[in-house]
XYZ file of C-alpha atoms in Angstrom:
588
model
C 89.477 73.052 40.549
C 86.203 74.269 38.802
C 85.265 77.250 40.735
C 81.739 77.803 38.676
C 80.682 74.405 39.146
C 80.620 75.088 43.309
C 79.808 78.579 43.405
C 76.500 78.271 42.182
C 75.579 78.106 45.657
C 77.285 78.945 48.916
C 78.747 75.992 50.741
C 76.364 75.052 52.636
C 72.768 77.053 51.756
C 71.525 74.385 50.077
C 71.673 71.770 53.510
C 70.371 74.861 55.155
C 67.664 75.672 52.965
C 66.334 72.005 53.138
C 66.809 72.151 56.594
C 64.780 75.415 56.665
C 61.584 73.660 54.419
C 61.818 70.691 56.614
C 61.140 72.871 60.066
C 57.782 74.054 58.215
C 56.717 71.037 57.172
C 57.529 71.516 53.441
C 58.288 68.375 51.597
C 62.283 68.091 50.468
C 61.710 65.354 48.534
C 62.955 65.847 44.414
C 60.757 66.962 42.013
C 58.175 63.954 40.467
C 58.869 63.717 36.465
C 55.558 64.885 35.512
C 55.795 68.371 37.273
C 56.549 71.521 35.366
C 60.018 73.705 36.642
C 59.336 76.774 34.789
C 57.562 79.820 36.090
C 54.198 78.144 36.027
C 55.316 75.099 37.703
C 52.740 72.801 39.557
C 55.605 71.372 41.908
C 58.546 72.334 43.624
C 61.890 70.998 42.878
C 64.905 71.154 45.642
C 65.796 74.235 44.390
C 62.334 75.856 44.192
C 60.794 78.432 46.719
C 58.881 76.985 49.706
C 54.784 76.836 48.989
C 54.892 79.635 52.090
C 56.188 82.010 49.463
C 53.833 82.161 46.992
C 51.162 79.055 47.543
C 49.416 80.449 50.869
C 46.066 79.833 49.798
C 46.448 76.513 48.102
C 48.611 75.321 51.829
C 45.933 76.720 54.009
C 42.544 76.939 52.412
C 41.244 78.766 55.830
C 43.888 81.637 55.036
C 42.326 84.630 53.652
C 43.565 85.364 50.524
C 45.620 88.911 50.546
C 44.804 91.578 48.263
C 48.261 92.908 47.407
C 47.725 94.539 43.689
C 50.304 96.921 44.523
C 52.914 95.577 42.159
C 50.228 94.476 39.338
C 49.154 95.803 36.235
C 45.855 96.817 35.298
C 43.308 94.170 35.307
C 40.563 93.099 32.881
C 36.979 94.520 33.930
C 35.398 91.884 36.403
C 38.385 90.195 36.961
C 39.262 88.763 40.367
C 42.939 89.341 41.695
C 44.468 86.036 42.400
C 45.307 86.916 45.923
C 49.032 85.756 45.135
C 52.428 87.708 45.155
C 54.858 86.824 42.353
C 57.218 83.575 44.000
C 60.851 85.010 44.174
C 63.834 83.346 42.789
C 65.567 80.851 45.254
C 68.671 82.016 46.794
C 70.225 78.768 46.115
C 70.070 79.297 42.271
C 71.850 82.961 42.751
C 74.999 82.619 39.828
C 77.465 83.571 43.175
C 80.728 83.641 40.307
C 79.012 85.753 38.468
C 77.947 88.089 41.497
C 81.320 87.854 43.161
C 83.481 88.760 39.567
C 81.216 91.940 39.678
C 82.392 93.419 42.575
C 84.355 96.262 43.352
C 86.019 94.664 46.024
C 88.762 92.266 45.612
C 87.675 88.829 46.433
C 90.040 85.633 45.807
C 89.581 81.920 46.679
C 91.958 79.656 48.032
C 91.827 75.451 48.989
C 93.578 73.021 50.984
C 96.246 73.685 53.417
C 98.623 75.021 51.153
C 96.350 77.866 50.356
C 96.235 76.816 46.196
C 94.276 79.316 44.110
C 90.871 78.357 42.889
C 89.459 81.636 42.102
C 90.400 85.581 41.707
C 87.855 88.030 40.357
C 88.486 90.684 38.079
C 88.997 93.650 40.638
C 91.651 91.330 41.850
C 93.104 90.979 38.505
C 93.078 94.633 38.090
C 94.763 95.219 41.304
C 97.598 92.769 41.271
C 97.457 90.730 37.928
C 96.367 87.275 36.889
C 97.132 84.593 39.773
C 97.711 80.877 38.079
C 94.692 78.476 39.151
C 95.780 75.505 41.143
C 98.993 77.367 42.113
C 99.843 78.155 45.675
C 99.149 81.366 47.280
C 102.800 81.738 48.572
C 104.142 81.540 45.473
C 101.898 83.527 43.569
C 100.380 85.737 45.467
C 102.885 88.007 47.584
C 100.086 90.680 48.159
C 98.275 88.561 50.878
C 101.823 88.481 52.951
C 101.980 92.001 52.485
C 98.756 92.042 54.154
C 100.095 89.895 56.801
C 97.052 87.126 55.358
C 98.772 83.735 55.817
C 98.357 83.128 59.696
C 94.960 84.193 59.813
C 93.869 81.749 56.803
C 95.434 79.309 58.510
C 93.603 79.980 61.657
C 90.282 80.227 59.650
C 90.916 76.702 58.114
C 91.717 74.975 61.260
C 89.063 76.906 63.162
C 86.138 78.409 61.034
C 85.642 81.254 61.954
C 86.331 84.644 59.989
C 89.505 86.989 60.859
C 90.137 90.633 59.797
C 93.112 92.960 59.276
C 92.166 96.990 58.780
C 94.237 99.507 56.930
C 97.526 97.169 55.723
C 99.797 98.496 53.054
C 101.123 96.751 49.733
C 104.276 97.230 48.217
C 102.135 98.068 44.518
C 100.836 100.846 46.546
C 97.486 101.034 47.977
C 96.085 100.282 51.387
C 93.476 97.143 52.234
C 91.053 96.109 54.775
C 90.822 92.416 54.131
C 88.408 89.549 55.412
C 89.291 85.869 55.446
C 86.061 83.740 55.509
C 85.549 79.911 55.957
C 83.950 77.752 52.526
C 82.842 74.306 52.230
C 84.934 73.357 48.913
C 84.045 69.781 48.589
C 87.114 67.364 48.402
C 89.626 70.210 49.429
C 89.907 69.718 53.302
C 88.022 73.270 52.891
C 88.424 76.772 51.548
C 89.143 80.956 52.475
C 87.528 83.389 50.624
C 90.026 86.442 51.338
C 87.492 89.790 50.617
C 89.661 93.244 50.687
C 88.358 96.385 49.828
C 90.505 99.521 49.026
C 91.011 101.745 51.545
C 93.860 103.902 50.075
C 91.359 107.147 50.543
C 90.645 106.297 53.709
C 94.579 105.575 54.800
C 95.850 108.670 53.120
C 93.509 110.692 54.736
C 94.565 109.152 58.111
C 98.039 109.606 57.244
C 97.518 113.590 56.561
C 95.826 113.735 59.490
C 98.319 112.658 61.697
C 101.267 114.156 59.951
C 99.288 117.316 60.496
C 99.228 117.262 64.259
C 102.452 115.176 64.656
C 103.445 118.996 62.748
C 101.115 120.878 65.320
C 103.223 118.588 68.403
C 106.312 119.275 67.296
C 105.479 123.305 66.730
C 103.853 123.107 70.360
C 107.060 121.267 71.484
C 109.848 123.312 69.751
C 107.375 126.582 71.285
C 107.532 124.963 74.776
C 111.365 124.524 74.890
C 111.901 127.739 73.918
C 109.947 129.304 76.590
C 111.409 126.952 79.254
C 115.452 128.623 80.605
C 117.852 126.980 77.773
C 120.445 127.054 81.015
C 119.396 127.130 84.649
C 120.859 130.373 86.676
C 123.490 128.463 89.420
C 123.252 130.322 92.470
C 126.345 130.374 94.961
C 124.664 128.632 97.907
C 122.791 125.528 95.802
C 122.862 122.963 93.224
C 120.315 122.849 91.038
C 118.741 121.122 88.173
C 115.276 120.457 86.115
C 114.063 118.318 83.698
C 111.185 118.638 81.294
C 109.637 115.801 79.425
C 106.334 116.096 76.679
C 103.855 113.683 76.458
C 103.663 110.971 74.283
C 102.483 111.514 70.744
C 98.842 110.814 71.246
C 99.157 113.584 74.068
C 98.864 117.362 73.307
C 102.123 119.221 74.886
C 100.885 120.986 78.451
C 101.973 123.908 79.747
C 104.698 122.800 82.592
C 107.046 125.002 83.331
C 109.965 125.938 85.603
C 112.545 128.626 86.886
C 115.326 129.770 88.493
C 115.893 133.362 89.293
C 118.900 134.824 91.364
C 117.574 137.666 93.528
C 120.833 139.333 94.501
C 122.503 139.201 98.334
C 122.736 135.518 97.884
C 118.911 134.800 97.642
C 117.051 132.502 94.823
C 113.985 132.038 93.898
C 112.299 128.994 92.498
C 109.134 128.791 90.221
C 107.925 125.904 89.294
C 104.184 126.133 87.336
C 101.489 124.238 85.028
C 98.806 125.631 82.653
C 96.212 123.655 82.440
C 95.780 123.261 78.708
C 97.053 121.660 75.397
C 99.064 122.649 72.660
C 100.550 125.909 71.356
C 98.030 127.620 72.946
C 98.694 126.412 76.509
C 102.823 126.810 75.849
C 101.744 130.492 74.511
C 100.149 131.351 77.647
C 102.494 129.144 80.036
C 105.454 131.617 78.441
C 103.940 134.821 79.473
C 103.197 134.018 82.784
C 107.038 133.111 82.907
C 108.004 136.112 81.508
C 106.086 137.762 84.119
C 107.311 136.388 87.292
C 110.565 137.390 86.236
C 109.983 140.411 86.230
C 107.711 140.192 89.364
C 110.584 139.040 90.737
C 113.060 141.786 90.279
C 110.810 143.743 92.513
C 112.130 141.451 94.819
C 108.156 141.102 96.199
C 107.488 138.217 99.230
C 106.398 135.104 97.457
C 102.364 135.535 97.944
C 102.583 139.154 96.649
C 104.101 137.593 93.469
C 101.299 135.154 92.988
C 98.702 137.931 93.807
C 100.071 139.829 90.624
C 100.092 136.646 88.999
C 96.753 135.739 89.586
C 95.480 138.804 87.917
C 97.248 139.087 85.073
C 96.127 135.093 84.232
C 92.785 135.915 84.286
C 93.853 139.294 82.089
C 96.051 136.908 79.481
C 93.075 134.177 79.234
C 90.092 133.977 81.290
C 88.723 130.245 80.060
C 92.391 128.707 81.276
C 93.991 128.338 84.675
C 97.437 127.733 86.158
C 98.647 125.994 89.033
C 102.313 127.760 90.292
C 104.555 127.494 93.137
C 106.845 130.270 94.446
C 109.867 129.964 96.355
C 112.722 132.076 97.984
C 115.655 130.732 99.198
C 117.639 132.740 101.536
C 120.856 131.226 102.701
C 121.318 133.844 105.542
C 117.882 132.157 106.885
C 118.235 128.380 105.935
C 115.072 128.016 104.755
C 112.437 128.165 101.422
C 109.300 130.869 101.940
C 106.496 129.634 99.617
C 103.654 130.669 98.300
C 101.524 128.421 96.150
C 98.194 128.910 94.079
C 96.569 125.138 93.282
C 100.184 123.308 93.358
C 101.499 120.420 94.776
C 103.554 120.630 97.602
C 107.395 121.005 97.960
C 108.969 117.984 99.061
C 112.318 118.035 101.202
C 114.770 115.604 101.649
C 117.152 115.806 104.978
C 120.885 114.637 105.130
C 119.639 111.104 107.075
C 116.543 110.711 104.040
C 113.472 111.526 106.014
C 111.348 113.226 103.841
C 108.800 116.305 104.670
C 106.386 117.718 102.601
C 105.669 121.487 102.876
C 102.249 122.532 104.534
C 99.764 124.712 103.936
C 98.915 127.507 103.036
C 97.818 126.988 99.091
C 95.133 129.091 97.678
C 93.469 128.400 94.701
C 95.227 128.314 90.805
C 95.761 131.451 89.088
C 93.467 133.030 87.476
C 90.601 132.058 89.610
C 90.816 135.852 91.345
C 88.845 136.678 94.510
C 91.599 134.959 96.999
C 94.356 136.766 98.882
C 97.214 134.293 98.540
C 99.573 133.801 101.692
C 103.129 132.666 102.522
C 104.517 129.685 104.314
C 107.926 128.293 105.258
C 110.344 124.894 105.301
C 113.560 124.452 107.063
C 116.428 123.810 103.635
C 119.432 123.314 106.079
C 122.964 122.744 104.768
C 122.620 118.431 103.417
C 119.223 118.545 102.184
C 117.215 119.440 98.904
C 114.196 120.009 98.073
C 111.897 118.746 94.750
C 109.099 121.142 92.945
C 107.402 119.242 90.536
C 104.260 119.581 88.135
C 101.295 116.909 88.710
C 102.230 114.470 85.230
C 104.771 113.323 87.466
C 102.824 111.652 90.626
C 98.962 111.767 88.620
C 97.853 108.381 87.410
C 94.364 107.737 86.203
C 92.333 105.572 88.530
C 94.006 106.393 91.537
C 94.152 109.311 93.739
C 96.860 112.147 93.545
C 98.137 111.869 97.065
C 98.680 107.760 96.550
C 101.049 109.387 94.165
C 102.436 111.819 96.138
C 103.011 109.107 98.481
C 105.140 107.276 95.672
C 107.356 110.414 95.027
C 108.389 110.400 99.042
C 108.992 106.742 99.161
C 111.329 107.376 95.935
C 112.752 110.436 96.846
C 114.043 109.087 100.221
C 116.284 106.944 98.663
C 117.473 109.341 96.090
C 121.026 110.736 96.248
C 123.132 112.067 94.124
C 123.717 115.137 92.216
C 120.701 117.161 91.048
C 120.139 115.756 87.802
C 120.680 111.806 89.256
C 117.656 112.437 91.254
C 115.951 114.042 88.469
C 116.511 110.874 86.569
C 116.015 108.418 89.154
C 112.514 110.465 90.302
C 111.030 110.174 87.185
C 112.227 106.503 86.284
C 110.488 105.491 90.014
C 107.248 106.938 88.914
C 107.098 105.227 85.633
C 107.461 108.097 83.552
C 108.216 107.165 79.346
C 108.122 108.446 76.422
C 104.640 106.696 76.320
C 103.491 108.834 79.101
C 100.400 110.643 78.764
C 101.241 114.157 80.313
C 103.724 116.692 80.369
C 106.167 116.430 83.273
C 108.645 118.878 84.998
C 110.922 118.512 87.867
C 112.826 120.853 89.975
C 115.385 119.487 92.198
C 117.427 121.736 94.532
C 120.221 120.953 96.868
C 121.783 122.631 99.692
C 125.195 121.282 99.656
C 127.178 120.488 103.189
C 130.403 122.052 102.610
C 133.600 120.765 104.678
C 137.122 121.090 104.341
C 138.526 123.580 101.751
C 134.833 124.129 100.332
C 133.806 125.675 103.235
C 136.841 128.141 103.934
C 135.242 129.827 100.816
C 131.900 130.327 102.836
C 131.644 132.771 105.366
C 129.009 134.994 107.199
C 129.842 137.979 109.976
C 127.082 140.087 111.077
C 127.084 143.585 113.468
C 124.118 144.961 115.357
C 124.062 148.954 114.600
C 122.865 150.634 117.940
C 122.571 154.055 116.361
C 124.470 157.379 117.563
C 127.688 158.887 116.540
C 130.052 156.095 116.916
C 128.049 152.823 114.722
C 129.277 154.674 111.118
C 133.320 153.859 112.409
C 132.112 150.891 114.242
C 130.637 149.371 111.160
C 133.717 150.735 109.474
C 136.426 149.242 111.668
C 134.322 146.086 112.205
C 133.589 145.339 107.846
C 137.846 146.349 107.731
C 138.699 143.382 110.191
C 136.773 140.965 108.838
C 137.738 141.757 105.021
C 141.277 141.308 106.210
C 140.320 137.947 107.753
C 138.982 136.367 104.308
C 142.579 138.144 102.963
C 140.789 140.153 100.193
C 142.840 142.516 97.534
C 143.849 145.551 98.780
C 141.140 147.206 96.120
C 138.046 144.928 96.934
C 139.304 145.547 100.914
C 138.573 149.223 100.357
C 135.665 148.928 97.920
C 133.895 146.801 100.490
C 134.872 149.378 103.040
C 133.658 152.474 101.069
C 130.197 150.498 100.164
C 130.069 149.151 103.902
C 130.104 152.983 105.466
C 127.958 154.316 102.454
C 124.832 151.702 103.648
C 124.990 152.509 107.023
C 125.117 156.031 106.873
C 121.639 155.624 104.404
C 120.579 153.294 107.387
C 120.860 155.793 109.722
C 119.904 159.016 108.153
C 116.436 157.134 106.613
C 116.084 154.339 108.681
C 115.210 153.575 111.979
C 115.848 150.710 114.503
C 116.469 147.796 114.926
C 120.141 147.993 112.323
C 122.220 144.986 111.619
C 124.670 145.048 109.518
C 125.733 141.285 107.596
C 128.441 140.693 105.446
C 128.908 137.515 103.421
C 131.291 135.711 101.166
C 130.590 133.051 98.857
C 133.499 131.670 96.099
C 132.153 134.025 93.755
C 131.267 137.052 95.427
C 131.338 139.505 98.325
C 127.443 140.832 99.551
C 126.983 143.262 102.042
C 123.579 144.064 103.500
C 122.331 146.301 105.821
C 119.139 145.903 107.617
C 116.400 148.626 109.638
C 112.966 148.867 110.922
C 111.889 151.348 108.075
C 110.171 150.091 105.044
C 110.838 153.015 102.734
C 112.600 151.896 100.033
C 115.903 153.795 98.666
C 115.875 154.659 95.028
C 118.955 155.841 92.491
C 118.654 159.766 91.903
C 120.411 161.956 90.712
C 122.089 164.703 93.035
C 123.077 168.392 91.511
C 125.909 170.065 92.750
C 124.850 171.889 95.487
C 122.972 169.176 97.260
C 124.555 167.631 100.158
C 122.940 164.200 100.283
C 121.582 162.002 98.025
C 125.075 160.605 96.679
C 124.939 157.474 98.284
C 122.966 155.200 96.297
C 124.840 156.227 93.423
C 127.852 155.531 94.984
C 127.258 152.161 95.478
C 125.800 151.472 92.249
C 128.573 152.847 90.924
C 131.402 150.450 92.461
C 129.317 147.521 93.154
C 128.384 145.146 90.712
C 124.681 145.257 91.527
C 122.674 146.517 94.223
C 119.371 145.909 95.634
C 116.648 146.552 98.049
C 113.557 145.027 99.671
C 111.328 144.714 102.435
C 111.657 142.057 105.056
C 108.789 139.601 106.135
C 109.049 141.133 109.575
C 108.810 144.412 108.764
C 111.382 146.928 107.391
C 113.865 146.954 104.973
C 117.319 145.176 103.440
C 119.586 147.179 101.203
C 122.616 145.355 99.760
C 125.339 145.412 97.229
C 127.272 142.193 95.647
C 130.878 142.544 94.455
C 132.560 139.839 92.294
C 135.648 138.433 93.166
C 138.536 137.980 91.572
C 140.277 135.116 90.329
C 142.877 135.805 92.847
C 140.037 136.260 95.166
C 138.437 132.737 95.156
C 141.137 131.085 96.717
């Protein structure tokens, strides 16, 4: 195959450069003998340039002859400019080898169906070494598999029209966008002309790029995890478990977040929250508001006092970012969840028979919006049923509306049983949710277990009304004695529940004032005792001297309890409890 005896001229130009002269009328006939072909020519040949181009005036002898001197020299005194631009040279006699072996790019020539090599210029050379004329491209050429080449000049010679790969690696090193284009090779059934150009710069750039956030992602992710609990608390009365997921790698990590914080006296609360932001700096600020409703939370506040602390200190951390957050308290004494919730989706809760109910209003704005006095609500948790917290990457799909998702999560969670973690799973496979997905999700799912049989001997609850006067201190005595005995108790956890028992009713009834109830409760891990009264004045740990005769009380009891605790009740008032731990010997 002679390359340079074809490439003079693109297949093709010179049918469409007749075909061109022919529309205006210009003759396309060969050139007679007896005209001239050099640059003074008095005819055109078939390779010549149209009349139009340089010949205006002798074509049209009505045209006005232009006065472009522009590109001309300086004329002879009282000579006329010939009106005429300089005729350029034909396309058709461009030397297209010698162009094409020029270039920087790599440009190679293939015939026939077997793809056999009829040209390779010398950046190709250069790149990958000589390729054999005549030989096939399979054989010789292992570059253009590389660049996954084959199929698409095969789909170029059967259908003409160009196809192009971007950015594919060699094994010689180096990365190439390449360009197969249809040619007319006469006698070959047709040609490709493969053009690449080297785009190593370009790749390795792209490749530093993205190591360099897939580096910033996993920081953000590694920061994330460690903010989120590396082991959920396990409160006595529920079953609990979470699951956090990232986005995919084209997605920044959020700031979802969750939590589960044991209150003391058998309460939990339940904090489930999303900063709405990307990347270290969203974690960063998603792990001090956790930090802080922990500690909001040993103040044992109601749930919409929480958030109003909350709410302020977002605005304090970062004013230009926001956070969604849901707080819940579960008391087991009460059988129910007391919410609060700033921007958040609602809690949904899933009864022993599957109907599902989603928790109503109230829900104020997101945290640090400020300006809004946040408020509590309530939803029945009986014994059989659980409830799921969840952040919005879970039920939010573009195109569609939020509460079509919502929608979803009910249908799913009806039919979800299971442990904790099952439903977890099975939640987040219903929605769709993969490591493709393109937000952060977290899920919360909490169960109150129905206990039967042996599990519930473990599980009890006794409670007194204290009517006041001289005789409720030995009442509450006698009456915390009895039922001690009845859940058979050691002797020394019998008279430490005693001694704690009289100590928070005598507090009760020095400092507090009616209504008093007195509740005592067992769990399998631990005994509580609570007394309740219509004062809100919290007790506090001091220290008595010597002489005084009060004031021991508290320190009693934080003395032989294991913890103790105080706070003020929804309806007014105040609880004041103490937890013991039982004993191995205890449990059972």
């Amino acid at each position: 195959m002679n390359f340079t005896r074809w490439s003079a001229r693109l297949p093709g130009t010179q049918r469409r450069a007749a075909a061109r002269r022919a529309d205006r009328g210009i003759s396309t006939a060969p050139p007679r003998p007896d005209r001239r072909e050099d640059g003074g020519r008095e005819g055109r040949g078939e390779g010549s340039v149209p009349a139009a181009r340089g010949d205006t005036a002798e074509a049209d002898p009505a045209a006005p002859a232009r006065a472009d001197t522009a590109h001309e020299g300086p004329r002879p005194s009282g000579e006329r400019p010939s009106g005429r631009l300089p005729a350029a040279p034909p396309v058709e006699d461009f030397p297209i080898a010698e162009i094409l072996g020029r270039l920087p790019a790599l440009v190679a020539v293939a015939y026939g169906a077997e793809h056999r090599i009829a040209y390779v210029n010398d950046a190709y050379t250069t790149a990958f070494g000589p390729r054999p004329i005549g030989s096939r491209a399979a054989d010789t050429c292992p570059e253009l598999a590389e660049l996954g080449l084959p199929p698409l000049m095969d789909q170029v010679l059967r259908g003409g029209t160009s196809r192009t790969v971007k950015s594919r690696k060699v094994a010689a090193g180096g990365s190439y966008t390449a360009t197969c284009l249809p040619v007319e090779i006469p006698g070959t059934g047709g040609g490709v002309l493969v053009f690449a150009t080297d785009v190593t710069g370009h790749a390795e750039s792209a490749d530093r790029l993205r190591a360099s956030e897939r580096r910033q992602r996993e920081m953000a992710v590694t920061l994330q995890r460690s903010l989120l609990p590396q082991e959920l608390e396990q409160p006595d009365d529920l079953r609990i478990a979470a699951t956090y997921q990232p986005g995919s790698e084209d997605a920044a990590v959020g700031g979802d977040w969750y939590d589960v914080i044991t209150l003391g006296a058998g309460r939990t609360a339940l904090v489930i929250g999303d900063v709405m932001g990307r990347g270290v700096r969203a974690a960063a600020v998603m792990g001090q508001l956790r930090t802080a409703v922990r500690a909001y939370a040993r103040l044992d506040l109601p749930p919409h006092e929480v958030l109003q602390l909350l709410d302020g200190l977002a605005a304090e951390i970062d004013a230009s970012q926001i956070a969604t957050c849901v707080y819940a308290v579960h008391d087991p004494n009460e059988g129910r969840l007391v919410y609060a919730s700033a921007g958040h989706l609602p809690i949904l809760v899933r009864d022993e028979d599957g109907t599902v109910r989603r928790a109503a209003d109230p829900t104020g704005p997101p945290l640090g919006t400020g300006g809004w006095l946040h408020s509590s609500g309530s939803i029945a948790l009986p014994p059989g049923s659980s409830a799921v917290l969840y952040t919005d990457g879970l039920v939010e799909r573009r195109g569609e509306d939020i509460d079509e998702g919502v929608a979803s999560l009910e249908r799913a969670l009806s039919g979800a049983d299971g442990t904790p973690q099952v439903v977890c799973d099975r939640l987040i496979r219903s929605q769709g949710v993969t490591a493709d997905h393109d937000d952060d999700v977290a899920v919360l799912v909490v169960q109150h277990p129905s206990r039967t049989g042996p599990s519930a001997e473990l599980f009890h609850n006794a409670a007194l009304d204290l009517l006041g006067g001289t005789e409720a201190a030995p009442r509450a005595r006698a009456f915390a004695s009895g039922v001690m005995a009845s859940w058979r108790f050691s002797p020394e956890l019998h008279d430490l529940g005693v001694l704690a028992t009289s100590e928070l009713v005598a507090n009760s009834l020095q400092h507090g004032t009616p209504p008093m109830r007195l509740r005592l409760r067992r769990t399998d891990r631990r005994l509580i005792i609570e007394v309740t009264d219509g004062d809100d004045h919290l007790p506090r740990r001091r220290r008595a001297e010597t002489e005084d005769e009060a004031g021991r009380g508290i320190s009693i009891i934080a003395t032989i309890a294991s913890s103790w605790g105080s706070r003020r009740t929804p309806g007014g008032g105040k609880a004041v409890w103490c937890e013991f731990a039982l004993p191995t010997r205890d449990k059972t």
